[in-house]
mmCIF file of C-alpha atoms in Angstrom:
data_model
loop_
_atom_site.group_PDB
_atom_site.id
_atom_site.type_symbol
_atom_site.label_atom_id
_atom_site.label_comp_id
_atom_site.label_asym_id
_atom_site.label_seq_id
_atom_site.Cartn_x
_atom_site.Cartn_y
_atom_site.Cartn_z
ATOM 1 C CA ASP A 1 -0.026 -0.212 0.052
ATOM 2 C CA GLY A 2 1.491 3.712 -0.446
ATOM 3 C CA GLY A 3 1.290 5.974 1.756
ATOM 4 C CA ILE A 4 3.102 7.716 4.443
ATOM 5 C CA THR A 5 4.908 6.702 7.410
ATOM 6 C CA GLN A 6 5.323 8.706 10.848
ATOM 7 C CA SER A 7 6.919 7.277 13.848
ATOM 8 C CA PRO A 8 6.525 7.408 16.392
ATOM 9 C CA LYS A 9 2.824 7.651 16.806
ATOM 10 C CA TYR A 10 3.374 9.459 20.598
ATOM 11 C CA LEU A 11 6.811 10.591 21.778
ATOM 12 C CA PHE A 12 8.138 11.684 24.950
ATOM 13 C CA ARG A 13 11.024 14.137 25.676
ATOM 14 C CA LYS A 14 12.249 15.830 28.687
ATOM 15 C CA GLU A 15 13.093 19.605 28.394
ATOM 16 C CA GLY A 16 16.593 20.368 26.445
ATOM 17 C CA GLN A 17 16.621 17.214 24.373
ATOM 18 C CA ASN A 18 16.626 17.018 20.742
ATOM 19 C CA VAL A 19 14.164 14.838 19.360
ATOM 20 C CA THR A 20 14.069 13.715 15.472
ATOM 21 C CA LEU A 21 10.428 12.509 14.086
ATOM 22 C CA SER A 22 10.523 10.081 11.535
ATOM 23 C CA CYS A 23 8.872 10.777 7.684
ATOM 24 C CA GLU A 24 8.387 8.064 4.715
ATOM 25 C CA GLN A 25 6.470 7.993 2.043
ATOM 26 C CA ASN A 26 6.388 5.453 -0.752
ATOM 27 C CA LEU A 27 4.178 7.686 -3.567
ATOM 28 C CA ASN A 28 7.305 8.568 -5.287
ATOM 29 C CA HIS A 29 6.757 12.333 -4.931
ATOM 30 C CA ASP A 30 9.304 14.920 -5.296
ATOM 31 C CA ALA A 31 7.415 17.238 -2.477
ATOM 32 C CA MET A 32 7.957 16.889 1.197
ATOM 33 C CA TYR A 33 6.347 18.768 3.993
ATOM 34 C CA TRP A 34 6.409 19.342 7.817
ATOM 35 C CA TYR A 35 3.400 21.185 9.622
ATOM 36 C CA ARG A 36 2.785 21.767 13.333
ATOM 37 C CA GLN A 37 -0.790 21.424 14.843
ATOM 38 C CA ASP A 38 -1.477 23.463 17.929
ATOM 39 C CA PRO A 39 -4.415 22.410 20.146
ATOM 40 C CA GLY A 40 -7.551 23.881 18.525
ATOM 41 C CA GLN A 41 -5.726 25.330 15.847
ATOM 42 C CA GLY A 42 -4.792 25.021 11.881
ATOM 43 C CA LEU A 43 -1.586 23.751 9.829
ATOM 44 C CA ARG A 44 1.669 25.812 10.655
ATOM 45 C CA LEU A 45 4.266 25.005 7.831
ATOM 46 C CA ILE A 46 7.749 24.202 9.705
ATOM 47 C CA TYR A 47 9.676 23.618 6.427
ATOM 48 C CA TYR A 48 9.415 22.014 3.116
ATOM 49 C CA SER A 49 11.349 20.328 0.144
ATOM 50 C CA GLN A 50 10.830 20.628 -3.215
ATOM 51 C CA ILE A 51 13.283 17.761 -4.225
ATOM 52 C CA VAL A 52 16.081 15.481 -2.466
ATOM 53 C CA ASN A 53 19.259 17.983 -0.901
ATOM 54 C CA ASP A 54 16.951 20.990 -1.171
ATOM 55 C CA PHE A 55 14.705 22.253 1.757
ATOM 56 C CA GLN A 56 13.222 25.552 2.338
ATOM 57 C CA LYS A 57 12.070 27.163 5.928
ATOM 58 C CA GLY A 58 8.575 27.647 6.265
ATOM 59 C CA ASP A 59 6.371 30.225 8.726
ATOM 60 C CA ILE A 60 7.732 28.587 11.845
ATOM 61 C CA ALA A 61 11.187 26.606 11.306
ATOM 62 C CA GLU A 62 13.253 28.548 14.115
ATOM 63 C CA GLY A 63 13.962 25.458 16.666
ATOM 64 C CA TYR A 64 13.520 23.502 13.962
ATOM 65 C CA SER A 65 16.072 21.261 11.378
ATOM 66 C CA VAL A 66 15.444 19.062 8.821
ATOM 67 C CA SER A 67 17.222 17.074 5.670
ATOM 68 C CA ARG A 68 16.144 15.360 2.890
ATOM 69 C CA GLU A 69 19.030 12.804 1.417
ATOM 70 C CA LYS A 70 16.261 10.373 0.007
ATOM 71 C CA LYS A 71 13.599 11.012 -1.948
ATOM 72 C CA GLU A 72 11.249 8.597 0.504
ATOM 73 C CA SER A 73 12.989 10.441 3.671
ATOM 74 C CA PHE A 74 11.967 13.747 5.265
ATOM 75 C CA PRO A 75 12.910 13.284 8.840
ATOM 76 C CA LEU A 76 12.644 16.857 11.322
ATOM 77 C CA THR A 77 14.588 17.410 14.591
ATOM 78 C CA VAL A 78 12.849 19.184 17.056
ATOM 79 C CA THR A 79 16.068 20.865 19.069
ATOM 80 C CA SER A 80 15.633 22.265 22.201
ATOM 81 C CA ALA A 81 15.994 25.826 20.872
ATOM 82 C CA GLN A 82 12.329 25.009 20.355
ATOM 83 C CA LYS A 83 10.614 27.040 22.908
ATOM 84 C CA ASN A 84 7.380 25.608 22.684
ATOM 85 C CA PRO A 85 8.051 21.970 21.335
ATOM 86 C CA THR A 86 4.778 20.048 22.653
ATOM 87 C CA ALA A 87 2.443 20.121 19.438
ATOM 88 C CA PHE A 88 1.004 17.417 16.883
ATOM 89 C CA TYR A 89 3.329 17.298 14.016
ATOM 90 C CA LEU A 90 2.319 16.314 10.958
ATOM 91 C CA CYS A 91 4.104 15.100 7.724
ATOM 92 C CA ALA A 92 2.846 15.509 3.970
ATOM 93 C CA SER A 93 4.038 14.584 0.576
ATOM 94 C CA SER A 94 2.645 15.886 -3.080
ATOM 95 C CA MET A 95 3.912 15.006 -6.547
ATOM 96 C CA ARG A 96 5.299 18.805 -6.565
ATOM 97 C CA THR A 97 4.904 21.875 -4.455
ATOM 98 C CA TRP A 98 2.487 23.861 -6.430
ATOM 99 C CA GLY A 99 -0.998 22.994 -7.859
ATOM 100 C CA HIS A 100 -0.843 19.165 -6.380
ATOM 101 C CA GLU A 101 -2.587 17.876 -3.314
ATOM 102 C CA GLN A 102 -1.160 17.192 -0.452
ATOM 103 C CA TYR A 103 -1.240 13.299 1.455
ATOM 104 C CA PHE A 104 -0.609 13.423 5.079
ATOM 105 C CA GLY A 105 0.671 10.839 7.655
ATOM 106 C CA PRO A 106 -1.267 10.043 10.889
ATOM 107 C CA GLY A 107 0.936 12.214 12.523
ATOM 108 C CA THR A 108 3.103 12.488 15.787
ATOM 109 C CA ARG A 109 2.166 13.805 19.161
ATOM 110 C CA LEU A 110 4.851 15.447 20.800
ATOM 111 C CA THR A 111 5.108 15.785 24.663
ATOM 112 C CA VAL A 112 8.028 17.594 26.136
ATOM 113 C CA THR A 113 7.862 18.393 30.036
ATOM 114 C CA ALA B 1 -1.035 37.934 -1.362
ATOM 115 C CA GLN B 2 -2.491 34.555 -1.178
ATOM 116 C CA LYS B 3 -5.177 33.757 1.959
ATOM 117 C CA VAL B 4 -7.829 31.821 2.585
ATOM 118 C CA THR B 5 -10.218 32.656 5.348
ATOM 119 C CA GLN B 6 -12.934 30.244 7.126
ATOM 120 C CA ALA B 7 -14.632 32.198 9.220
ATOM 121 C CA GLN B 8 -16.679 29.838 10.862
ATOM 122 C CA THR B 9 -14.583 28.393 13.696
ATOM 123 C CA GLU B 10 -17.295 25.532 15.188
ATOM 124 C CA ILE B 11 -20.481 24.078 13.562
ATOM 125 C CA SER B 12 -22.724 22.213 15.689
ATOM 126 C CA VAL B 13 -25.815 20.480 13.557
ATOM 127 C CA VAL B 14 -28.434 17.691 14.409
ATOM 128 C CA GLU B 15 -27.692 13.834 12.189
ATOM 129 C CA LYS B 16 -29.621 14.181 8.716
ATOM 130 C CA GLU B 17 -29.518 18.124 8.569
ATOM 131 C CA ASP B 18 -27.436 19.899 5.619
ATOM 132 C CA VAL B 19 -24.693 21.754 6.425
ATOM 133 C CA THR B 20 -21.928 24.185 4.427
ATOM 134 C CA LEU B 21 -18.713 24.934 5.289
ATOM 135 C CA ASP B 22 -17.625 28.064 4.207
ATOM 136 C CA CYS B 23 -14.147 29.168 2.201
ATOM 137 C CA VAL B 24 -13.190 32.295 0.971
ATOM 138 C CA TYR B 25 -9.615 32.883 -0.882
ATOM 139 C CA GLU B 26 -7.621 35.645 -1.899
ATOM 140 C CA THR B 27 -4.866 35.559 -4.420
ATOM 141 C CA ARG B 28 -3.798 37.097 -7.716
ATOM 142 C CA ASP B 29 -3.208 34.929 -9.975
ATOM 143 C CA THR B 30 -4.978 33.488 -12.631
ATOM 144 C CA THR B 31 -4.351 30.080 -12.225
ATOM 145 C CA TYR B 32 -4.389 28.374 -9.092
ATOM 146 C CA TYR B 33 -5.830 25.207 -6.581
ATOM 147 C CA LEU B 34 -8.075 24.938 -4.265
ATOM 148 C CA PHE B 35 -8.902 22.111 -1.741
ATOM 149 C CA TRP B 36 -10.606 20.595 1.362
ATOM 150 C CA TYR B 37 -9.304 18.181 3.680
ATOM 151 C CA LYS B 38 -10.899 16.648 6.689
ATOM 152 C CA GLN B 39 -9.378 16.127 9.542
ATOM 153 C CA PRO B 40 -11.043 13.335 12.007
ATOM 154 C CA PRO B 41 -10.275 12.591 15.554
ATOM 155 C CA SER B 42 -7.531 10.731 14.942
ATOM 156 C CA GLY B 43 -5.670 13.374 13.445
ATOM 157 C CA GLU B 44 -4.714 12.621 9.609
ATOM 158 C CA LEU B 45 -5.967 14.714 7.410
ATOM 159 C CA VAL B 46 -7.446 13.440 4.653
ATOM 160 C CA PHE B 47 -7.734 14.730 0.965
ATOM 161 C CA LEU B 48 -11.334 15.146 -0.567
ATOM 162 C CA ILE B 49 -11.205 17.363 -3.460
ATOM 163 C CA ARG B 50 -8.970 19.185 -5.921
ATOM 164 C CA ARG B 51 -10.609 22.116 -8.363
ATOM 165 C CA ASN B 52 -8.495 24.242 -10.876
ATOM 166 C CA SER B 53 -9.589 27.977 -11.371
ATOM 167 C CA PHE B 54 -10.351 27.090 -14.635
ATOM 168 C CA ASP B 55 -13.493 24.938 -13.740
ATOM 169 C CA GLU B 56 -15.789 26.483 -12.016
ATOM 170 C CA GLN B 57 -18.220 23.392 -12.341
ATOM 171 C CA ASN B 58 -19.694 22.781 -9.261
ATOM 172 C CA GLU B 59 -19.144 18.905 -8.072
ATOM 173 C CA ILE B 60 -20.489 16.213 -6.656
ATOM 174 C CA SER B 61 -19.624 13.055 -4.634
ATOM 175 C CA GLY B 62 -22.207 11.334 -2.574
ATOM 176 C CA ARG B 63 -23.383 13.236 -0.103
ATOM 177 C CA TYR B 64 -20.427 15.710 -0.342
ATOM 178 C CA SER B 65 -20.599 18.668 -2.789
ATOM 179 C CA TRP B 66 -18.498 21.596 -3.643
ATOM 180 C CA ASN B 67 -19.568 24.893 -4.818
ATOM 181 C CA PHE B 68 -16.794 26.967 -6.777
ATOM 182 C CA GLN B 69 -17.591 31.015 -7.332
ATOM 183 C CA LYS B 70 -14.852 32.952 -8.625
ATOM 184 C CA SER B 71 -16.979 36.279 -8.912
ATOM 185 C CA THR B 72 -17.114 35.767 -4.815
ATOM 186 C CA SER B 73 -13.596 33.834 -4.318
ATOM 187 C CA SER B 74 -15.471 31.056 -2.700
ATOM 188 C CA PHE B 75 -15.349 27.266 -2.299
ATOM 189 C CA ASN B 76 -18.016 26.504 0.021
ATOM 190 C CA PHE B 77 -18.549 22.639 0.702
ATOM 191 C CA THR B 78 -21.512 20.953 1.429
ATOM 192 C CA ILE B 79 -22.774 17.818 3.605
ATOM 193 C CA THR B 80 -25.837 16.678 2.700
ATOM 194 C CA ALA B 81 -28.092 14.374 5.227
ATOM 195 C CA SER B 82 -25.072 14.620 8.025
ATOM 196 C CA GLN B 83 -23.883 11.696 10.204
ATOM 197 C CA VAL B 84 -22.214 11.076 13.280
ATOM 198 C CA VAL B 85 -19.040 10.321 11.178
ATOM 199 C CA ASP B 86 -19.106 13.752 9.395
ATOM 200 C CA SER B 87 -18.061 15.172 12.751
ATOM 201 C CA ALA B 88 -14.175 16.683 11.867
ATOM 202 C CA VAL B 89 -12.514 19.725 11.277
ATOM 203 C CA TYR B 90 -12.474 20.425 8.118
ATOM 204 C CA PHE B 91 -9.548 22.732 6.138
ATOM 205 C CA CYS B 92 -10.039 24.470 2.895
ATOM 206 C CA ALA B 93 -6.621 25.294 1.162
ATOM 207 C CA LEU B 94 -5.360 27.147 -1.782
ATOM 208 C CA SER B 95 -2.400 26.453 -3.917
ATOM 209 C CA ALA B 96 -1.085 29.472 -5.838
ATOM 210 C CA TYR B 97 2.339 30.406 -6.919
ATOM 211 C CA ASP B 98 4.130 32.723 -4.648
ATOM 212 C CA ILE B 99 7.761 34.381 -5.182
ATOM 213 C CA THR B 100 8.484 33.291 -1.210
ATOM 214 C CA GLY B 101 8.575 29.756 -2.430
ATOM 215 C CA ASN B 102 5.604 28.836 -0.114
ATOM 216 C CA GLN B 103 2.903 26.943 -2.360
ATOM 217 C CA PHE B 104 0.472 26.109 0.021
ATOM 218 C CA TYR B 105 -1.873 28.073 2.326
ATOM 219 C CA PHE B 106 -4.350 25.965 4.886
ATOM 220 C CA GLY B 107 -7.274 27.921 6.423
ATOM 221 C CA THR B 108 -7.806 27.703 9.976
ATOM 222 C CA GLY B 109 -10.437 24.808 9.776
ATOM 223 C CA THR B 110 -13.761 24.731 10.996
ATOM 224 C CA SER B 111 -14.883 21.905 13.617
ATOM 225 C CA LEU B 112 -17.861 20.251 12.854
ATOM 226 C CA THR B 113 -20.085 18.212 15.103
ATOM 227 C CA VAL B 114 -22.743 16.299 14.126
ATOM 228 C CA ILE B 115 -25.315 15.388 17.081
ATOM 229 C CA PRO B 116 -27.176 12.387 16.779
#
């Protein structure tokens, strides 16, 4: 089955630790995205990548980092510099960045205490 | 500037009622795409529909229908005979070219509750 997988579904970390969220897709999509969603809020773009070895900052990139070494994978690292990391993180992919629908993974709920 | 506005934050309806979710967009592009997504309580966003700016024909898919009107920059979503399973947050989105590179814009979502 084609789709997007994110792991883990729930993640707990202590303040001051970096944590990496996994995102893998087997849809052969060029573009991938990371969004953050806070309770009762919409989606905010963290980073996106249009192609392998390239990525761009979104609206709230501070305190986050990404890599895109393989077409299938777009991991997100939440660093200790991120002031309020507790949130629901959604990964998505699309054929291209413009004009194509995005398909989403199941999300990772990160709690930092 | 590109923008999507979903003015309805929360809507509650009784099962079997019809409900319309509003979406108003702003863009200067002549070629753009509009989308609707559903986010059930599980959290994963589900793609529902994509329309391009040159196709104003209304679309119907089962109990779902979409009304695209360029004259009012609106892309409204109607659920006919609502069911409890329709309870979710619904997002409208716009894809339009932007010199900043960010080409996908989500509205803030409308939370729909269908009461049995």
